[in-house]
Coordinates of C-alpha atoms in Angstrom, one line a residue:
Chain A
M1 CA 1.1 1.9 -34.6
V2 CA 2.7 4.7 -32.7
K3 CA 0.5 6.2 -30.1
S4 CA 0.7 9.3 -28.1
A5 CA -0.2 10.1 -24.5
I6 CA -0.7 13.4 -22.7
A7 CA 0.1 13.2 -18.9
K8 CA -1.3 15.9 -16.5
T9 CA 0.3 14.5 -13.4
L10 CA 3.6 12.9 -12.5
K11 CA 1.8 9.7 -11.3
E12 CA 0.1 9.5 -14.7
A13 CA 3.3 9.8 -16.6
L14 CA 5.0 7.1 -14.4
Q15 CA 2.1 4.7 -14.8
L16 CA 2.2 5.1 -18.5
L17 CA 5.9 4.6 -18.6
N18 CA 5.6 1.4 -16.6
K19 CA 3.2 0.0 -19.2
D20 CA 4.8 0.9 -22.5
E21 CA 7.9 2.5 -23.9
Y22 CA 7.6 6.2 -24.7
K23 CA 9.8 9.0 -25.9
I24 CA 9.4 11.8 -23.3
L25 CA 8.6 15.0 -24.8
A26 CA 8.4 18.3 -22.8
G27 CA 9.0 21.4 -25.0
G28 CA 9.8 19.2 -28.1
T29 CA 12.2 21.7 -29.7
D30 CA 14.7 19.2 -30.3
L31 CA 12.4 16.1 -30.8
L32 CA 10.2 17.8 -33.4
I33 CA 13.2 18.8 -35.5
Q34 CA 14.8 15.3 -35.2
N35 CA 11.5 13.7 -36.2
R36 CA 10.6 16.2 -38.9
N37 CA 8.1 15.3 -41.6
H38 CA 6.9 17.0 -44.7
T39 CA 4.9 20.2 -44.2
S40 CA 1.3 19.5 -43.1
L41 CA 2.0 16.0 -42.0
P42 CA 2.1 15.0 -38.4
I43 CA 5.5 14.7 -36.7
A44 CA 7.2 11.5 -37.7
F45 CA 7.9 10.0 -34.4
K46 CA 9.4 6.6 -34.6
G47 CA 7.8 5.3 -31.5
N48 CA 5.3 6.3 -28.8
V49 CA 5.4 9.8 -27.4
L50 CA 4.6 10.9 -23.9
Y51 CA 3.8 14.6 -23.7
I52 CA 4.8 15.9 -20.2
S53 CA 4.8 19.7 -20.5
H54 CA 1.4 19.9 -18.6
I55 CA 2.8 18.4 -15.4
E56 CA 2.6 21.4 -13.3
E57 CA 4.1 19.8 -10.2
L58 CA 7.4 19.6 -12.0
N59 CA 7.6 23.1 -12.9
Y60 CA 9.6 24.8 -10.1
V61 CA 12.8 26.4 -9.1
K62 CA 13.4 26.0 -5.3
A63 CA 16.4 26.6 -3.1
D64 CA 17.4 25.1 0.2
K65 CA 20.6 25.8 2.1
D66 CA 22.9 23.8 0.0
N67 CA 21.2 23.3 -3.3
V68 CA 19.1 24.7 -6.1
H69 CA 16.3 22.3 -7.3
I70 CA 14.8 22.6 -10.8
G71 CA 11.8 20.7 -11.8
A72 CA 11.8 18.7 -15.2
T73 CA 9.2 20.7 -16.9
T74 CA 10.4 24.1 -15.9
T75 CA 11.3 26.1 -19.2
L76 CA 14.7 27.6 -19.9
E77 CA 13.2 31.1 -19.8
Q78 CA 11.6 30.5 -16.5
I79 CA 14.9 29.3 -15.1
L80 CA 16.5 32.3 -16.6
E81 CA 14.1 34.7 -15.0
N82 CA 14.1 33.1 -11.6
D83 CA 16.5 34.8 -9.0
K84 CA 17.2 31.5 -7.2
T85 CA 19.0 30.2 -10.5
P86 CA 22.8 30.2 -10.1
K87 CA 24.4 33.2 -12.1
L88 CA 26.7 30.9 -14.1
L89 CA 23.7 28.9 -15.4
K90 CA 21.8 32.2 -16.2
E91 CA 24.8 33.3 -18.3
T92 CA 24.7 30.0 -20.1
I93 CA 21.0 29.9 -20.7
I94 CA 20.9 33.4 -22.3
E95 CA 23.3 32.1 -24.9
M96 CA 21.1 29.2 -25.8
A97 CA 18.7 29.0 -28.7
S98 CA 16.3 32.2 -28.8
P99 CA 13.6 33.6 -26.6
A100 CA 11.0 31.6 -28.7
I101 CA 12.7 28.3 -28.1
R102 CA 13.5 29.2 -24.4
H103 CA 9.8 29.7 -23.8
T104 CA 9.0 25.9 -24.3
A105 CA 12.4 24.1 -24.0
T106 CA 13.4 22.6 -20.8
L107 CA 16.7 22.1 -19.0
A108 CA 15.8 18.5 -18.5
G109 CA 15.3 18.1 -22.2
N110 CA 18.7 19.6 -23.1
I111 CA 20.2 16.9 -20.6
G112 CA 18.1 14.1 -22.0
N113 CA 19.2 15.0 -25.6
A114 CA 22.8 14.5 -24.4
S115 CA 24.3 16.3 -27.6
P116 CA 28.1 16.7 -27.4
A117 CA 27.5 20.4 -28.1
G118 CA 24.8 20.8 -25.4
D119 CA 25.4 24.2 -23.9
S120 CA 23.9 23.8 -20.6
L121 CA 25.8 20.5 -20.0
V122 CA 29.1 22.3 -19.9
T123 CA 27.9 24.5 -17.0
L124 CA 26.0 21.8 -15.2
Y125 CA 29.0 19.4 -15.3
L126 CA 31.2 22.2 -13.7
L127 CA 28.6 22.8 -11.0
D128 CA 28.6 19.1 -10.0
T129 CA 25.0 18.7 -10.9
M130 CA 22.8 15.7 -9.8
L131 CA 19.6 14.4 -11.3
K132 CA 16.6 12.7 -9.7
I133 CA 15.2 9.9 -11.8
Q134 CA 11.8 8.3 -11.0
S135 CA 9.9 5.4 -12.2
L136 CA 6.6 4.2 -10.6
N137 CA 8.2 2.4 -7.8
K138 CA 11.6 3.7 -7.6
E139 CA 13.5 6.8 -7.1
R140 CA 17.3 7.3 -7.5
M141 CA 19.9 9.9 -7.7
I142 CA 22.8 10.1 -10.1
R143 CA 25.6 12.4 -11.0
L144 CA 25.1 14.2 -14.4
Q145 CA 28.4 12.9 -15.5
D146 CA 27.4 9.3 -14.8
F147 CA 24.0 9.9 -16.5
I148 CA 25.4 10.8 -19.9
L149 CA 27.1 7.9 -21.4
G150 CA 28.0 9.1 -24.8
V151 CA 26.6 10.8 -27.8
R152 CA 23.0 10.9 -27.3
R153 CA 23.1 8.1 -24.9
I154 CA 21.8 8.2 -21.2
A155 CA 21.5 5.9 -18.4
L156 CA 17.7 5.9 -18.3
E157 CA 15.6 2.9 -18.1
K158 CA 12.5 2.5 -20.2
N159 CA 10.1 3.1 -17.4
E160 CA 12.0 6.1 -15.9
M161 CA 12.1 9.9 -16.3
I162 CA 14.2 12.7 -15.1
T163 CA 12.1 14.5 -12.5
E164 CA 14.5 17.1 -10.9
I165 CA 17.9 18.8 -11.4
I166 CA 19.8 19.4 -8.3
I167 CA 22.6 22.0 -8.5
P168 CA 24.8 22.5 -5.5
K169 CA 25.4 26.2 -4.4
H170 CA 28.7 27.6 -4.8
N171 CA 30.7 30.6 -4.0
F172 CA 32.9 31.3 -6.9
T173 CA 35.2 34.4 -6.9
K174 CA 34.9 34.3 -10.7
A175 CA 33.1 32.1 -13.2
Y176 CA 32.1 32.4 -16.7
F177 CA 30.8 30.6 -19.8
K178 CA 32.0 31.2 -23.3
K179 CA 30.3 29.9 -26.4
V180 CA 31.9 30.1 -29.8
G181 CA 29.3 29.9 -32.6
P182 CA 28.5 31.6 -35.8
R183 CA 25.5 33.5 -34.6
L184 CA 24.4 35.4 -31.4
S185 CA 21.5 33.0 -31.1
D186 CA 20.1 29.8 -32.6
A187 CA 23.6 28.6 -33.0
I188 CA 24.9 25.0 -32.1
S189 CA 28.3 25.6 -30.5
K190 CA 31.5 25.0 -32.4
L191 CA 32.9 24.7 -29.0
S192 CA 32.3 26.0 -25.6
F193 CA 34.0 26.7 -22.3
A194 CA 33.2 27.2 -18.6
G195 CA 35.6 28.2 -16.0
A196 CA 35.2 28.9 -12.4
V197 CA 37.5 29.6 -9.4
E198 CA 37.4 30.4 -5.7
I199 CA 40.4 32.4 -4.6
K200 CA 41.1 33.4 -0.9
D201 CA 44.2 35.2 0.1
N202 CA 45.7 34.6 -3.3
I203 CA 45.3 30.8 -2.9
I204 CA 43.2 28.7 -5.2
K205 CA 40.6 27.0 -2.9
D206 CA 38.6 25.6 -5.9
I207 CA 39.0 25.6 -9.6
R208 CA 36.8 24.0 -12.3
I209 CA 37.2 23.9 -16.0
T210 CA 34.9 22.4 -18.7
F211 CA 34.9 22.1 -22.5
G212 CA 31.9 21.4 -24.7
A213 CA 31.7 20.2 -28.3
V214 CA 35.4 19.0 -28.3
F215 CA 34.6 15.4 -27.4
M216 CA 31.6 12.9 -27.3
I217 CA 30.8 14.3 -23.9
V218 CA 31.8 17.3 -21.9
V219 CA 35.5 17.4 -21.0
R220 CA 36.4 18.0 -17.4
S221 CA 39.4 16.7 -15.4
Q222 CA 39.2 16.8 -11.7
E223 CA 42.8 15.4 -11.7
N224 CA 44.1 18.4 -13.6
E225 CA 41.9 20.7 -11.3
A226 CA 43.4 19.0 -8.1
K227 CA 47.0 20.0 -9.3
M228 CA 46.0 23.7 -9.1
I229 CA 44.0 23.6 -5.8
G230 CA 45.7 24.8 -2.7
R231 CA 48.4 26.7 -4.7
S232 CA 48.9 30.4 -5.2
V233 CA 47.5 32.1 -8.2
N234 CA 50.9 33.2 -9.5
A235 CA 52.3 29.8 -9.1
V236 CA 49.5 28.4 -11.3
K237 CA 49.8 31.3 -13.8
A238 CA 53.7 30.5 -14.2
E239 CA 52.8 27.0 -15.0
I240 CA 50.3 27.8 -17.7
D241 CA 52.0 26.0 -20.6
E242 CA 52.1 22.8 -18.5
I243 CA 48.3 23.1 -17.7
I244 CA 47.5 23.6 -21.3
S245 CA 49.4 20.6 -22.3
D246 CA 47.7 18.6 -19.5
Y247 CA 44.4 19.3 -21.1
E248 CA 45.6 18.7 -24.7
P249 CA 45.1 14.9 -24.8
L250 CA 41.6 15.4 -23.4
I251 CA 40.4 17.7 -26.2
K252 CA 39.6 15.5 -29.1
P253 CA 37.1 17.2 -31.4
I254 CA 36.0 16.0 -34.9
N255 CA 35.5 17.5 -38.2
D256 CA 31.8 18.3 -38.9
Q257 CA 29.6 20.8 -40.8
R258 CA 30.1 23.4 -38.0
S259 CA 34.0 23.4 -37.6
N260 CA 37.1 21.3 -37.9
I261 CA 39.6 19.7 -35.5
E262 CA 42.4 22.3 -35.9
Y263 CA 40.0 25.3 -35.2
R264 CA 38.3 23.7 -32.2
K265 CA 41.6 22.6 -30.6
T266 CA 43.2 26.1 -31.1
V267 CA 40.3 28.0 -29.7
A268 CA 39.9 25.7 -26.8
R269 CA 43.6 26.2 -25.9
N270 CA 43.2 29.9 -26.3
L271 CA 40.1 30.0 -24.0
L272 CA 41.9 27.9 -21.4
R273 CA 45.0 30.2 -21.6
D274 CA 42.7 33.3 -21.2
F275 CA 41.1 31.9 -18.2
I276 CA 44.4 31.0 -16.4
E277 CA 46.0 34.3 -17.4
Q278 CA 43.1 36.3 -15.9
L279 CA 42.8 34.4 -12.6
Chain B
M1 CA -6.7 11.4 -31.8
A2 CA -7.0 13.5 -28.8
K3 CA -9.2 16.3 -27.6
I4 CA -7.3 19.5 -27.7
D5 CA -9.0 22.5 -26.2
F6 CA -7.4 25.9 -26.4
I7 CA -8.0 29.7 -27.2
L8 CA -7.1 31.0 -30.6
N9 CA -7.2 34.7 -31.1
G10 CA -9.6 35.1 -28.4
E11 CA -11.9 32.3 -29.5
K12 CA -12.5 29.0 -27.7
I13 CA -11.5 26.1 -29.9
S14 CA -12.1 22.3 -29.4
L15 CA -10.3 20.0 -31.8
D16 CA -10.4 16.3 -32.1
T17 CA -7.1 15.6 -34.0
N18 CA -3.8 14.1 -33.8
P19 CA -1.9 15.8 -30.9
S20 CA 1.4 15.3 -32.7
R21 CA 0.6 17.8 -35.5
R22 CA 2.7 20.9 -35.5
L23 CA 0.9 24.0 -34.3
L24 CA 2.1 25.8 -37.5
D25 CA 0.2 23.3 -39.7
V26 CA -3.0 23.4 -37.6
L27 CA -3.0 27.3 -37.9
R28 CA -2.4 27.4 -41.6
D29 CA -4.3 24.3 -42.9
D30 CA -7.3 24.2 -40.4
F31 CA -7.7 27.8 -39.7
D32 CA -6.4 29.6 -42.9
L33 CA -4.2 31.7 -40.6
T34 CA -1.3 32.2 -43.1
G35 CA 0.4 34.9 -41.2
P36 CA 2.8 32.5 -39.5
K37 CA 5.0 31.1 -42.2
E38 CA 7.3 28.1 -42.6
G39 CA 10.6 29.7 -43.2
C40 CA 12.8 26.9 -42.1
G41 CA 10.7 24.4 -40.1
E42 CA 13.6 24.0 -37.7
G43 CA 12.9 26.7 -35.2
E44 CA 15.8 29.0 -36.4
C45 CA 14.2 31.8 -38.4
G46 CA 11.2 32.8 -36.4
A47 CA 8.9 33.4 -39.5
C48 CA 6.3 31.0 -37.8
A49 CA 6.4 32.9 -34.5
V50 CA 3.1 33.3 -32.6
L51 CA 2.4 34.2 -28.9
M52 CA 1.6 31.4 -26.6
N53 CA 0.3 32.8 -23.2
H54 CA 1.6 36.1 -24.4
E55 CA 5.1 34.9 -25.1
I56 CA 6.8 34.2 -28.4
V57 CA 7.2 30.6 -29.5
N58 CA 8.0 29.0 -32.9
S59 CA 4.9 27.4 -34.0
C60 CA 6.9 24.9 -36.1
S61 CA 8.4 23.6 -33.0
V62 CA 5.3 23.2 -30.8
P63 CA 3.2 20.1 -31.0
L64 CA -0.5 20.6 -30.7
A65 CA -0.6 18.5 -27.6
N66 CA 1.3 21.3 -25.7
C67 CA -1.3 23.9 -26.7
I68 CA -4.1 22.5 -24.4
G69 CA -5.4 25.1 -22.1
K70 CA -3.2 27.8 -23.7
E71 CA -4.0 31.2 -25.3
I72 CA -2.5 31.3 -28.8
T73 CA -2.4 34.6 -30.7
T74 CA -1.3 34.8 -34.2
I75 CA -0.5 38.1 -36.1
E76 CA -4.0 38.0 -37.4
G77 CA -5.3 38.3 -33.8
F78 CA -2.7 40.7 -32.7
M79 CA -3.5 43.1 -35.6
K80 CA -6.7 44.0 -33.8
T81 CA -5.0 45.6 -31.0
K82 CA -3.9 49.2 -30.2
R83 CA -0.4 47.9 -29.4
Y84 CA -0.3 46.6 -33.1
E85 CA -1.3 50.0 -34.5
V86 CA 1.8 51.6 -32.8
I87 CA 4.1 49.0 -33.9
K88 CA 2.7 49.0 -37.5
E89 CA 3.2 52.8 -37.7
S90 CA 6.9 52.6 -36.3
F91 CA 7.7 49.7 -38.7
A92 CA 6.4 51.8 -41.6
E93 CA 8.2 55.0 -40.6
E94 CA 11.5 53.4 -40.0
G95 CA 11.4 51.3 -43.2
A96 CA 11.5 48.1 -41.1
V97 CA 9.5 46.2 -43.9
Q98 CA 10.8 45.3 -47.3
C99 CA 9.6 42.0 -48.7
G100 CA 7.5 41.5 -45.5
F101 CA 8.2 37.8 -45.1
C102 CA 9.8 38.1 -41.7
T103 CA 7.4 40.9 -40.5
P104 CA 4.7 38.8 -38.8
G105 CA 7.3 37.0 -36.8
M106 CA 9.2 40.4 -36.0
V107 CA 6.0 42.1 -34.8
I108 CA 5.1 39.0 -32.6
A109 CA 8.8 39.2 -31.2
S110 CA 8.3 42.8 -30.6
E111 CA 5.1 42.3 -28.7
S112 CA 6.5 39.5 -26.7
L113 CA 9.5 41.7 -25.7
L114 CA 7.6 44.9 -25.1
N115 CA 4.9 43.1 -23.0
K116 CA 7.7 42.1 -20.5
N117 CA 10.1 45.1 -21.0
P118 CA 8.2 48.2 -22.0
H119 CA 11.4 50.4 -22.5
P120 CA 14.1 48.0 -23.8
S121 CA 17.6 49.2 -24.6
D122 CA 18.9 48.5 -28.1
E123 CA 20.9 45.5 -26.7
E124 CA 17.7 44.1 -25.2
I125 CA 15.9 44.7 -28.5
K126 CA 18.5 42.7 -30.3
I127 CA 18.1 39.7 -27.8
G128 CA 14.4 40.0 -28.0
L129 CA 14.5 39.7 -31.7
S130 CA 17.4 37.3 -31.8
G131 CA 15.3 34.4 -33.0
N132 CA 14.0 36.3 -36.1
L133 CA 16.0 36.3 -39.3
C134 CA 15.5 39.1 -42.0
R135 CA 17.1 38.7 -45.4
C136 CA 16.2 42.2 -46.6
T137 CA 16.6 45.1 -44.0
G138 CA 20.0 44.5 -42.3
Y139 CA 18.0 44.6 -39.0
N140 CA 19.0 48.1 -37.9
M141 CA 15.8 49.6 -39.1
I142 CA 13.8 46.9 -37.3
V143 CA 15.7 47.7 -34.1
K144 CA 14.9 51.4 -34.6
A145 CA 11.3 50.7 -35.2
V146 CA 10.9 48.6 -31.9
K147 CA 12.6 51.5 -30.0
K148 CA 10.3 54.1 -31.7
A149 CA 7.3 51.9 -30.8
A150 CA 8.2 51.7 -27.2
K151 CA 8.5 55.4 -27.1
D152 CA 5.4 56.3 -29.1
G153 CA 3.3 53.7 -27.3
D154 CA 4.5 54.7 -23.8
G155 CA 1.7 53.5 -21.5
L156 CA 0.4 50.8 -23.7
W157 CA 3.0 48.3 -22.5

């Protein structure tokens, strides 16, 4: 018999998680659809559900010298409206879902859902995001790229929950997020791209490139990025074809109802070319 | 079963029911509020939209558990306000209603937008209404109607 629990404090939630296995639900905009039932019937959750949206102590956006800290129950719209939120993340969030969904959906939920097409993930990987994971008696930090193991698989124990998202501050010269989808809102990406660069005296001090929905997880290659760091913008632009072929083997999309392999590979290549050409 | 206390169209409600019911079903089945409609049941069409603490949400994607302590306003509740009168007039004048199925959701979206941004640009109106689908009008009349409501209702928002 599935049960549901409503936690009002973090301590309550962690105590409950320590006793039983629960699906953690904040906004529920993914989970309600994934467990959809016939009209008028309760949501068909396959196991216990822990409702955490009422945990006020996890609703915050704070900034210190080096990082921005976002609590797990902060909604996408709250993050979007907060002036401490990094610009690139704001530009990503506004392309996500719709105002209605953003009013209840959470960033932590988008991470926990670990969809290969997850929009926030493309930007969060680029920003070297960390997560704070808590259980009743333990607290640990993990890199986002280590937390997401595959399609909808995350490195979370039964008694744990994400409590905070930590995003290092950056000073990019130029950064953007591009989403390719059939509609201006409420669209699951066919593919997505984020690029950021820091240029000083015509030298690339830092460059980051990520792709979404072209593999099981976000594609990022710090090896390929390292090849461009420390070099002049013109030198890198001259090697554009080589850079694109360095990324080709990493871009391995599938055919699905939203798009096909050929389209995704072609557009990914074009987005990368565009980014490098306009450095 | 859980005790769910919230405010619905200005009235204090206390329910003892399954917290894992969708807000949409509670509104339509328990309270006969059929303004919000199940257009898709997936959070993509906005026909089920209501205001939660004065912000638009898709009631098909909100579990009742999350409504505790919140103020829920459906189109039926919003219809009693002066702001609604202005929106209604503008929608009528600009031809923003054909079959009317999307209209409750569109009105809710308009209110959610204007409440935060009393004088939105066309671009901002399109973003504000981006979660609401209309199969009849082609949208431009609806955008014009919201623009007109913002102008005619100057001071209300």
